[in-house]
PDB file of C-alpha atoms and ligand atoms in Angstrom:
ATOM      1  CA  MET W 513     150.024  15.253 274.844  1.00  0.00           C
ATOM      2  CA  THR W 514     153.240  14.112 273.241  1.00  0.00           C
ATOM      3  CA  CYS W 515     155.527  16.603 274.763  1.00  0.00           C
ATOM      4  CA  ARG W 516     155.601  18.795 277.789  1.00  0.00           C
ATOM      5  CA  ARG W 517     153.566  21.719 277.336  1.00  0.00           C
ATOM      6  CA  GLY W 518     155.028  25.309 277.738  1.00  0.00           C
ATOM      7  CA  ALA W 519     154.033  27.795 280.439  1.00  0.00           C
ATOM      8  CA  LEU W 520     151.981  30.789 280.022  1.00  0.00           C
ATOM      9  CA  ILE W 521     153.794  33.497 281.857  1.00  0.00           C
ATOM     10  CA  VAL W 522     152.212  37.015 282.171  1.00  0.00           C
ATOM     11  CA  LEU W 523     153.889  40.173 283.149  1.00  0.00           C
ATOM     12  CA  GLU W 524     151.586  42.980 284.470  1.00  0.00           C
ATOM     13  CA  GLY W 525     152.223  46.405 286.187  1.00  0.00           C
ATOM     14  CA  VAL W 526     151.379  50.035 285.717  1.00  0.00           C
ATOM     15  CA  ASP W 527     153.325  52.184 283.181  1.00  0.00           C
ATOM     16  CA  LYS W 528     156.989  52.615 283.660  1.00  0.00           C
ATOM     17  CA  ALA W 529     157.496  49.405 285.593  1.00  0.00           C
ATOM     18  CA  GLY W 530     159.776  47.916 283.031  1.00  0.00           C
ATOM     19  CA  LYS W 531     157.457  45.215 281.734  1.00  0.00           C
ATOM     20  CA  THR W 532     158.589  45.253 278.214  1.00  0.00           C
ATOM     21  CA  THR W 533     162.162  45.295 279.019  1.00  0.00           C
ATOM     22  CA  GLN W 534     161.820  42.361 281.467  1.00  0.00           C
ATOM     23  CA  CYS W 535     159.725  40.402 279.024  1.00  0.00           C
ATOM     24  CA  ASN W 536     162.424  40.718 276.392  1.00  0.00           C
ATOM     25  CA  LYS W 537     165.211  39.670 278.916  1.00  0.00           C
ATOM     26  CA  LEU W 538     163.352  36.858 280.116  1.00  0.00           C
ATOM     27  CA  VAL W 539     162.519  35.347 276.610  1.00  0.00           C
ATOM     28  CA  GLN W 540     166.254  35.716 275.911  1.00  0.00           C
ATOM     29  CA  ALA W 541     167.553  34.164 279.078  1.00  0.00           C
ATOM     30  CA  LEU W 542     164.920  31.186 278.530  1.00  0.00           C
ATOM     31  CA  GLN W 543     166.222  30.633 275.135  1.00  0.00           C
ATOM     32  CA  ASP W 544     169.872  30.780 276.080  1.00  0.00           C
ATOM     33  CA  SER W 545     169.218  28.110 278.554  1.00  0.00           C
ATOM     34  CA  GLY W 546     167.878  26.053 275.912  1.00  0.00           C
ATOM     35  CA  GLN W 547     164.004  26.439 276.500  1.00  0.00           C
ATOM     36  CA  LYS W 548     161.727  27.164 273.836  1.00  0.00           C
ATOM     37  CA  ALA W 549     160.117  30.624 274.567  1.00  0.00           C
ATOM     38  CA  GLU W 550     158.659  33.428 272.700  1.00  0.00           C
ATOM     39  CA  MET W 551     157.158  36.779 273.625  1.00  0.00           C
ATOM     40  CA  MET W 552     153.718  38.057 272.848  1.00  0.00           C
ATOM     41  CA  LYS W 553     152.080  41.330 274.032  1.00  0.00           C
ATOM     42  CA  PHE W 554     148.503  42.641 274.500  1.00  0.00           C
ATOM     43  CA  PRO W 555     147.054  44.685 272.820  1.00  0.00           C
ATOM     44  CA  GLU W 556     148.447  42.908 269.729  1.00  0.00           C
ATOM     45  CA  ARG W 557     148.115  45.982 267.468  1.00  0.00           C
ATOM     46  CA  THR W 558     148.624  44.342 263.888  1.00  0.00           C
ATOM     47  CA  THR W 559     145.345  42.513 263.641  1.00  0.00           C
ATOM     48  CA  LYS W 560     142.197  44.311 262.169  1.00  0.00           C
ATOM     49  CA  ILE W 561     140.946  44.551 265.793  1.00  0.00           C
ATOM     50  CA  GLY W 562     144.451  45.662 267.004  1.00  0.00           C
ATOM     51  CA  GLN W 563     144.333  48.489 264.448  1.00  0.00           C
ATOM     52  CA  LEU W 564     140.888  49.890 266.044  1.00  0.00           C
ATOM     53  CA  ILE W 565     142.518  49.583 269.480  1.00  0.00           C
ATOM     54  CA  ASN W 566     145.664  51.348 268.328  1.00  0.00           C
ATOM     55  CA  SER W 567     143.913  54.171 266.730  1.00  0.00           C
ATOM     56  CA  TYR W 568     141.844  54.524 269.978  1.00  0.00           C
ATOM     57  CA  LEU W 569     144.892  54.509 272.223  1.00  0.00           C
ATOM     58  CA  GLU W 570     146.801  57.090 269.916  1.00  0.00           C
ATOM     59  CA  ASN W 571     143.733  59.224 270.419  1.00  0.00           C
ATOM     60  CA  LYS W 572     143.105  59.151 266.731  1.00  0.00           C
ATOM     61  CA  SER W 573     139.509  57.702 267.201  1.00  0.00           C
ATOM     62  CA  ASN W 574     136.941  57.667 269.891  1.00  0.00           C
ATOM     63  CA  LEU W 575     135.350  54.450 270.729  1.00  0.00           C
ATOM     64  CA  GLU W 576     132.427  53.967 273.520  1.00  0.00           C
ATOM     65  CA  ASP W 577     134.068  52.629 276.776  1.00  0.00           C
ATOM     66  CA  HIS W 578     132.274  49.182 276.772  1.00  0.00           C
ATOM     67  CA  THR W 579     133.001  48.781 273.150  1.00  0.00           C
ATOM     68  CA  VAL W 580     136.773  49.217 273.542  1.00  0.00           C
ATOM     69  CA  HIS W 581     136.733  46.837 276.541  1.00  0.00           C
ATOM     70  CA  LEU W 582     135.132  44.025 274.283  1.00  0.00           C
ATOM     71  CA  LEU W 583     137.532  44.931 271.540  1.00  0.00           C
ATOM     72  CA  PHE W 584     140.446  44.440 273.839  1.00  0.00           C
ATOM     73  CA  SER W 585     138.950  41.097 274.951  1.00  0.00           C
ATOM     74  CA  ALA W 586     138.248  40.060 271.406  1.00  0.00           C
ATOM     75  CA  ASN W 587     141.943  40.785 270.686  1.00  0.00           C
ATOM     76  CA  ARG W 588     142.870  38.049 273.148  1.00  0.00           C
ATOM     77  CA  TRP W 589     140.391  35.617 271.815  1.00  0.00           C
ATOM     78  CA  GLU W 590     141.480  35.980 268.333  1.00  0.00           C
ATOM     79  CA  LEU W 591     145.013  35.149 269.574  1.00  0.00           C
ATOM     80  CA  MET W 592     143.808  32.279 271.622  1.00  0.00           C
ATOM     81  CA  PRO W 593     144.068  29.368 269.045  1.00  0.00           C
ATOM     82  CA  LEU W 594     147.765  30.339 268.342  1.00  0.00           C
ATOM     83  CA  MET W 595     148.541  30.745 272.042  1.00  0.00           C
ATOM     84  CA  LYS W 596     147.234  27.255 272.615  1.00  0.00           C
ATOM     85  CA  GLU W 597     149.146  25.751 269.738  1.00  0.00           C
ATOM     86  CA  LYS W 598     152.252  27.291 270.892  1.00  0.00           C
ATOM     87  CA  LEU W 599     151.848  26.045 274.516  1.00  0.00           C
ATOM     88  CA  GLU W 600     151.062  22.405 273.330  1.00  0.00           C
ATOM     89  CA  GLN W 601     154.292  22.456 271.285  1.00  0.00           C
ATOM     90  CA  GLY W 602     156.093  23.145 274.329  1.00  0.00           C
ATOM     91  CA  ILE W 603     156.889  26.718 273.746  1.00  0.00           C
ATOM     92  CA  SER W 604     156.620  28.991 276.841  1.00  0.00           C
ATOM     93  CA  LEU W 605     154.865  32.320 276.174  1.00  0.00           C
ATOM     94  CA  VAL W 606     156.016  35.341 277.999  1.00  0.00           C
ATOM     95  CA  VAL W 607     153.188  37.895 277.521  1.00  0.00           C
ATOM     96  CA  ASP W 608     153.380  41.697 277.983  1.00  0.00           C
ATOM     97  CA  ARG W 609     149.848  42.421 279.714  1.00  0.00           C
ATOM     98  CA  TYR W 610     146.781  40.178 279.467  1.00  0.00           C
ATOM     99  CA  ALA W 611     143.380  40.186 280.741  1.00  0.00           C
ATOM    100  CA  PHE W 612     144.325  41.640 284.099  1.00  0.00           C
ATOM    101  CA  SER W 613     145.119  44.926 282.380  1.00  0.00           C
ATOM    102  CA  GLY W 614     141.964  44.553 280.470  1.00  0.00           C
ATOM    103  CA  VAL W 615     139.902  44.655 283.862  1.00  0.00           C
ATOM    104  CA  ALA W 616     142.175  47.017 285.644  1.00  0.00           C
ATOM    105  CA  PHE W 617     142.091  49.701 282.990  1.00  0.00           C
ATOM    106  CA  THR W 618     138.371  49.568 282.162  1.00  0.00           C
ATOM    107  CA  SER W 619     137.277  49.270 285.823  1.00  0.00           C
ATOM    108  CA  ALA W 620     139.238  52.352 286.622  1.00  0.00           C
ATOM    109  CA  LYS W 621     136.567  54.258 284.477  1.00  0.00           C
ATOM    110  CA  PRO W 622     133.487  55.190 286.282  1.00  0.00           C
ATOM    111  CA  GLY W 623     130.429  52.928 286.284  1.00  0.00           C
ATOM    112  CA  PHE W 624     132.273  49.678 285.543  1.00  0.00           C
ATOM    113  CA  SER W 625     132.333  46.901 288.011  1.00  0.00           C
ATOM    114  CA  LEU W 626     135.275  44.385 288.298  1.00  0.00           C
ATOM    115  CA  ASP W 627     132.678  41.520 287.535  1.00  0.00           C
ATOM    116  CA  TRP W 628     131.322  43.136 284.456  1.00  0.00           C
ATOM    117  CA  CYS W 629     134.916  43.780 283.177  1.00  0.00           C
ATOM    118  CA  MET W 630     136.069  40.129 283.942  1.00  0.00           C
ATOM    119  CA  ASN W 631     133.244  38.389 282.092  1.00  0.00           C
ATOM    120  CA  PRO W 632     134.363  38.660 278.466  1.00  0.00           C
ATOM    121  CA  ASP W 633     137.741  37.094 279.381  1.00  0.00           C
ATOM    122  CA  LYS W 634     136.435  34.162 281.284  1.00  0.00           C
ATOM    123  CA  GLY W 635     137.777  30.937 279.828  1.00  0.00           C
ATOM    124  CA  LEU W 636     140.845  32.302 278.058  1.00  0.00           C
ATOM    125  CA  PRO W 637     144.063  30.372 278.717  1.00  0.00           C
ATOM    126  CA  LYS W 638     144.871  30.755 282.297  1.00  0.00           C
ATOM    127  CA  PRO W 639     148.268  31.951 283.079  1.00  0.00           C
ATOM    128  CA  ASP W 640     150.519  29.653 285.084  1.00  0.00           C
ATOM    129  CA  LEU W 641     152.046  32.699 286.531  1.00  0.00           C
ATOM    130  CA  VAL W 642     151.307  36.281 286.729  1.00  0.00           C
ATOM    131  CA  MET W 643     154.121  38.705 287.919  1.00  0.00           C
ATOM    132  CA  PHE W 644     153.166  42.051 288.968  1.00  0.00           C
ATOM    133  CA  LEU W 645     155.804  44.689 288.764  1.00  0.00           C
ATOM    134  CA  GLN W 646     155.265  46.977 291.589  1.00  0.00           C
ATOM    135  CA  LEU W 647     156.421  50.454 291.419  1.00  0.00           C
ATOM    136  CA  SER W 648     154.977  53.340 293.486  1.00  0.00           C
ATOM    137  CA  PRO W 649     153.697  56.374 291.630  1.00  0.00           C
ATOM    138  CA  SER W 650     156.469  58.539 292.930  1.00  0.00           C
ATOM    139  CA  GLU W 651     159.054  55.923 291.732  1.00  0.00           C
ATOM    140  CA  ALA W 652     157.420  55.822 288.196  1.00  0.00           C
ATOM    141  CA  ALA W 653     157.435  59.672 287.923  1.00  0.00           C
ATOM    142  CA  GLN W 654     161.075  59.581 288.608  1.00  0.00           C
ATOM    143  CA  ARG W 655     161.428  57.313 285.475  1.00  0.00           C
ATOM    144  CA  GLY W 656     160.439  60.410 283.353  1.00  0.00           C
ATOM    145  CA  GLN W 657     157.298  61.676 281.717  1.00  0.00           C
ATOM    146  CA  PHE W 658     154.408  59.318 280.694  1.00  0.00           C
ATOM    147  CA  GLY W 659     153.862  59.118 276.992  1.00  0.00           C
ATOM    148  CA  THR W 660     151.198  60.774 275.085  1.00  0.00           C
ATOM    149  CA  GLU W 661     148.724  57.852 274.596  1.00  0.00           C
ATOM    150  CA  ARG W 662     145.245  57.584 276.225  1.00  0.00           C
ATOM    151  CA  TYR W 663     145.377  56.488 279.972  1.00  0.00           C
ATOM    152  CA  GLU W 664     149.126  57.961 280.468  1.00  0.00           C
ATOM    153  CA  THR W 665     148.287  60.123 283.254  1.00  0.00           C
ATOM    154  CA  THR W 666     149.295  60.042 286.947  1.00  0.00           C
ATOM    155  CA  VAL W 667     145.529  60.089 288.220  1.00  0.00           C
ATOM    156  CA  PHE W 668     144.390  57.427 286.004  1.00  0.00           C
ATOM    157  CA  GLN W 669     147.543  55.078 286.566  1.00  0.00           C
ATOM    158  CA  LYS W 670     146.968  55.420 290.415  1.00  0.00           C
ATOM    159  CA  ALA W 671     143.211  54.238 289.864  1.00  0.00           C
ATOM    160  CA  VAL W 672     144.541  51.344 287.728  1.00  0.00           C
ATOM    161  CA  GLN W 673     147.000  50.342 290.442  1.00  0.00           C
ATOM    162  CA  GLN W 674     144.322  50.057 292.945  1.00  0.00           C
ATOM    163  CA  LYS W 675     142.157  47.871 290.641  1.00  0.00           C
ATOM    164  CA  PHE W 676     145.192  45.573 290.181  1.00  0.00           C
ATOM    165  CA  GLU W 677     145.475  45.254 293.905  1.00  0.00           C
ATOM    166  CA  LEU W 678     141.718  44.126 293.910  1.00  0.00           C
ATOM    167  CA  LEU W 679     142.635  41.610 291.167  1.00  0.00           C
ATOM    168  CA  MET W 680     145.633  40.336 293.038  1.00  0.00           C
ATOM    169  CA  LYS W 681     143.436  39.143 295.951  1.00  0.00           C
ATOM    170  CA  ASP W 682     141.780  36.481 293.707  1.00  0.00           C
ATOM    171  CA  SER W 683     143.692  33.350 294.761  1.00  0.00           C
ATOM    172  CA  SER W 684     142.535  31.224 291.608  1.00  0.00           C
ATOM    173  CA  VAL W 685     145.277  33.083 289.737  1.00  0.00           C
ATOM    174  CA  LYS W 686     148.992  32.464 290.882  1.00  0.00           C
ATOM    175  CA  TRP W 687     150.160  36.040 291.474  1.00  0.00           C
ATOM    176  CA  GLN W 688     153.728  36.931 292.374  1.00  0.00           C
ATOM    177  CA  VAL W 689     154.553  40.756 293.166  1.00  0.00           C
ATOM    178  CA  ILE W 690     157.943  41.748 292.062  1.00  0.00           C
ATOM    179  CA  ASP W 691     159.636  44.781 293.401  1.00  0.00           C
ATOM    180  CA  ALA W 692     160.336  46.879 290.234  1.00  0.00           C
ATOM    181  CA  ALA W 693     162.294  49.610 291.876  1.00  0.00           C
ATOM    182  CA  ARG W 694     165.549  47.692 291.952  1.00  0.00           C
ATOM    183  CA  ASN W 695     168.105  47.657 289.009  1.00  0.00           C
ATOM    184  CA  ILE W 696     167.182  45.938 285.777  1.00  0.00           C
ATOM    185  CA  GLU W 697     169.418  42.919 286.308  1.00  0.00           C
ATOM    186  CA  ASP W 698     168.126  42.322 289.948  1.00  0.00           C
ATOM    187  CA  VAL W 699     164.557  42.344 288.892  1.00  0.00           C
ATOM    188  CA  HIS W 700     165.509  39.969 285.766  1.00  0.00           C
ATOM    189  CA  ALA W 701     167.089  37.483 288.105  1.00  0.00           C
ATOM    190  CA  ASP W 702     164.038  37.407 290.324  1.00  0.00           C
ATOM    191  CA  ILE W 703     161.642  37.136 287.360  1.00  0.00           C
ATOM    192  CA  LYS W 704     163.731  34.261 285.954  1.00  0.00           C
ATOM    193  CA  ASN W 705     163.597  32.147 288.955  1.00  0.00           C
ATOM    194  CA  HIS W 706     159.892  32.379 289.409  1.00  0.00           C
ATOM    195  CA  SER W 707     159.516  31.562 285.649  1.00  0.00           C
ATOM    196  CA  VAL W 708     161.708  28.610 285.866  1.00  0.00           C
ATOM    197  CA  ASP W 709     159.717  27.229 288.629  1.00  0.00           C
ATOM    198  CA  ALA W 710     156.469  27.926 286.946  1.00  0.00           C
ATOM    199  CA  ILE W 711     157.693  26.331 283.675  1.00  0.00           C
ATOM    200  CA  LYS W 712     158.560  23.021 285.796  1.00  0.00           C
ATOM    201  CA  ALA W 713     155.285  22.969 287.476  1.00  0.00           C
ATOM    202  CA  ALA W 714     153.217  23.690 284.299  1.00  0.00           C
ATOM    203  CA  GLU W 715     154.802  20.904 282.162  1.00  0.00           C
ATOM    204  CA  ASN W 716     152.462  17.938 283.041  1.00  0.00           C
ATOM    205  CA  GLU W 717     149.449  20.010 283.964  1.00  0.00           C
ATOM    206  CA  PRO W 718     146.551  20.605 281.483  1.00  0.00           C
ATOM    207  CA  ILE W 719     146.102  24.411 280.330  1.00  0.00           C
ATOM    208  CA  GLY W 720     143.546  25.915 282.862  1.00  0.00           C
ATOM    209  CA  GLU W 721     140.640  28.223 282.006  1.00  0.00           C
ATOM    210  CA  LEU W 722     140.890  31.739 283.395  1.00  0.00           C
ATOM    211  CA  TRP W 723     138.232  32.760 286.106  1.00  0.00           C
ATOM    212  CA  LYS W 724     136.173  29.718 285.388  1.00  0.00           C
TER     213      LYS W 724
HETATM  214  P1  2DT G1923     151.171  49.448 276.087  1.00  0.00           P
HETATM  215  O1  2DT G1923     150.946  48.693 274.545  1.00  0.00           O
HETATM  216  O2  2DT G1923     152.045  50.489 276.116  1.00  0.00           O
HETATM  217  O3  2DT G1923     151.341  48.323 277.152  1.00  0.00           O
HETATM  218  O4  2DT G1923     149.816  50.079 276.334  1.00  0.00           O
HETATM  219  N1  2DT G1923     144.875  48.181 278.056  1.00  0.00           N
HETATM  220  C1  2DT G1923     145.673  46.992 277.751  1.00  0.00           C
HETATM  221  C2  2DT G1923     143.655  48.091 278.179  1.00  0.00           C
HETATM  222  O5  2DT G1923     143.044  49.207 278.590  1.00  0.00           O
HETATM  223  N2  2DT G1923     142.954  46.894 278.224  1.00  0.00           N
HETATM  224  C3  2DT G1923     143.587  45.915 277.663  1.00  0.00           C
HETATM  225  O6  2DT G1923     142.920  44.681 277.703  1.00  0.00           O
HETATM  226  C4  2DT G1923     145.120  45.709 277.655  1.00  0.00           C
HETATM  227  C5  2DT G1923     145.808  44.495 277.281  1.00  0.00           C
HETATM  228  C6  2DT G1923     146.815  49.523 278.929  1.00  0.00           C
HETATM  229  C7  2DT G1923     148.592  49.648 276.024  1.00  0.00           C
HETATM  230  C8  2DT G1923     147.520  50.316 276.799  1.00  0.00           C
HETATM  231  O7  2DT G1923     146.217  49.569 276.734  1.00  0.00           O
HETATM  232  C9  2DT G1923     145.682  49.343 278.149  1.00  0.00           C
HETATM  233  C10 2DT G1923     147.765  50.460 278.355  1.00  0.00           C
END
């Protein structure tokens, strides 16, 4: 590798925790401090696979549960070459949801084991840091109504939160819980500090493989 690689930084959390706002602020702050950084998000709805997922999430089509799980995973794999290329160019990627959302959301449905859900994502680029924006269901409710997409109900979000808690027990992934109930700037400062550390730590390390 001729230059230091970028870090793969993922933000996860239940709906209303502020992931997208914080991803945008982090990318801006890293760029302002002279670091190369770009944002990505999953699902990436613009590809052919992403369009199938988008139509499912907007309740415009129905897909069988296993099938949609595999499509979400395929959507990450199709972006994998681009992600690796950017990381190798020294660009840090700030990613709004990743395989952890994939596993948490599908395994919250009846009949899906964590293990089955994790399998298709094994071997994807491993994040150098996953920040989980923690917000209780009552705090989330205070931030207004959920949207109208599939999965946006209090009952389902609670089940998802429990699955995230199981995933966070896996010590092969570097998790950091962030208290998202604070104001935007305090949450941002916390996220930025952890990210700067992760970028330094990743510089001379090879890109890992998730869950392998
Ligand atoms: P947003 O675009 O608002 O983040 O919502 N999801 C996401 C899955 O079920 N599986 C996945 O692999 C991923 C990445 C979470 C996207 C919705 O899609 C769910 C909420």
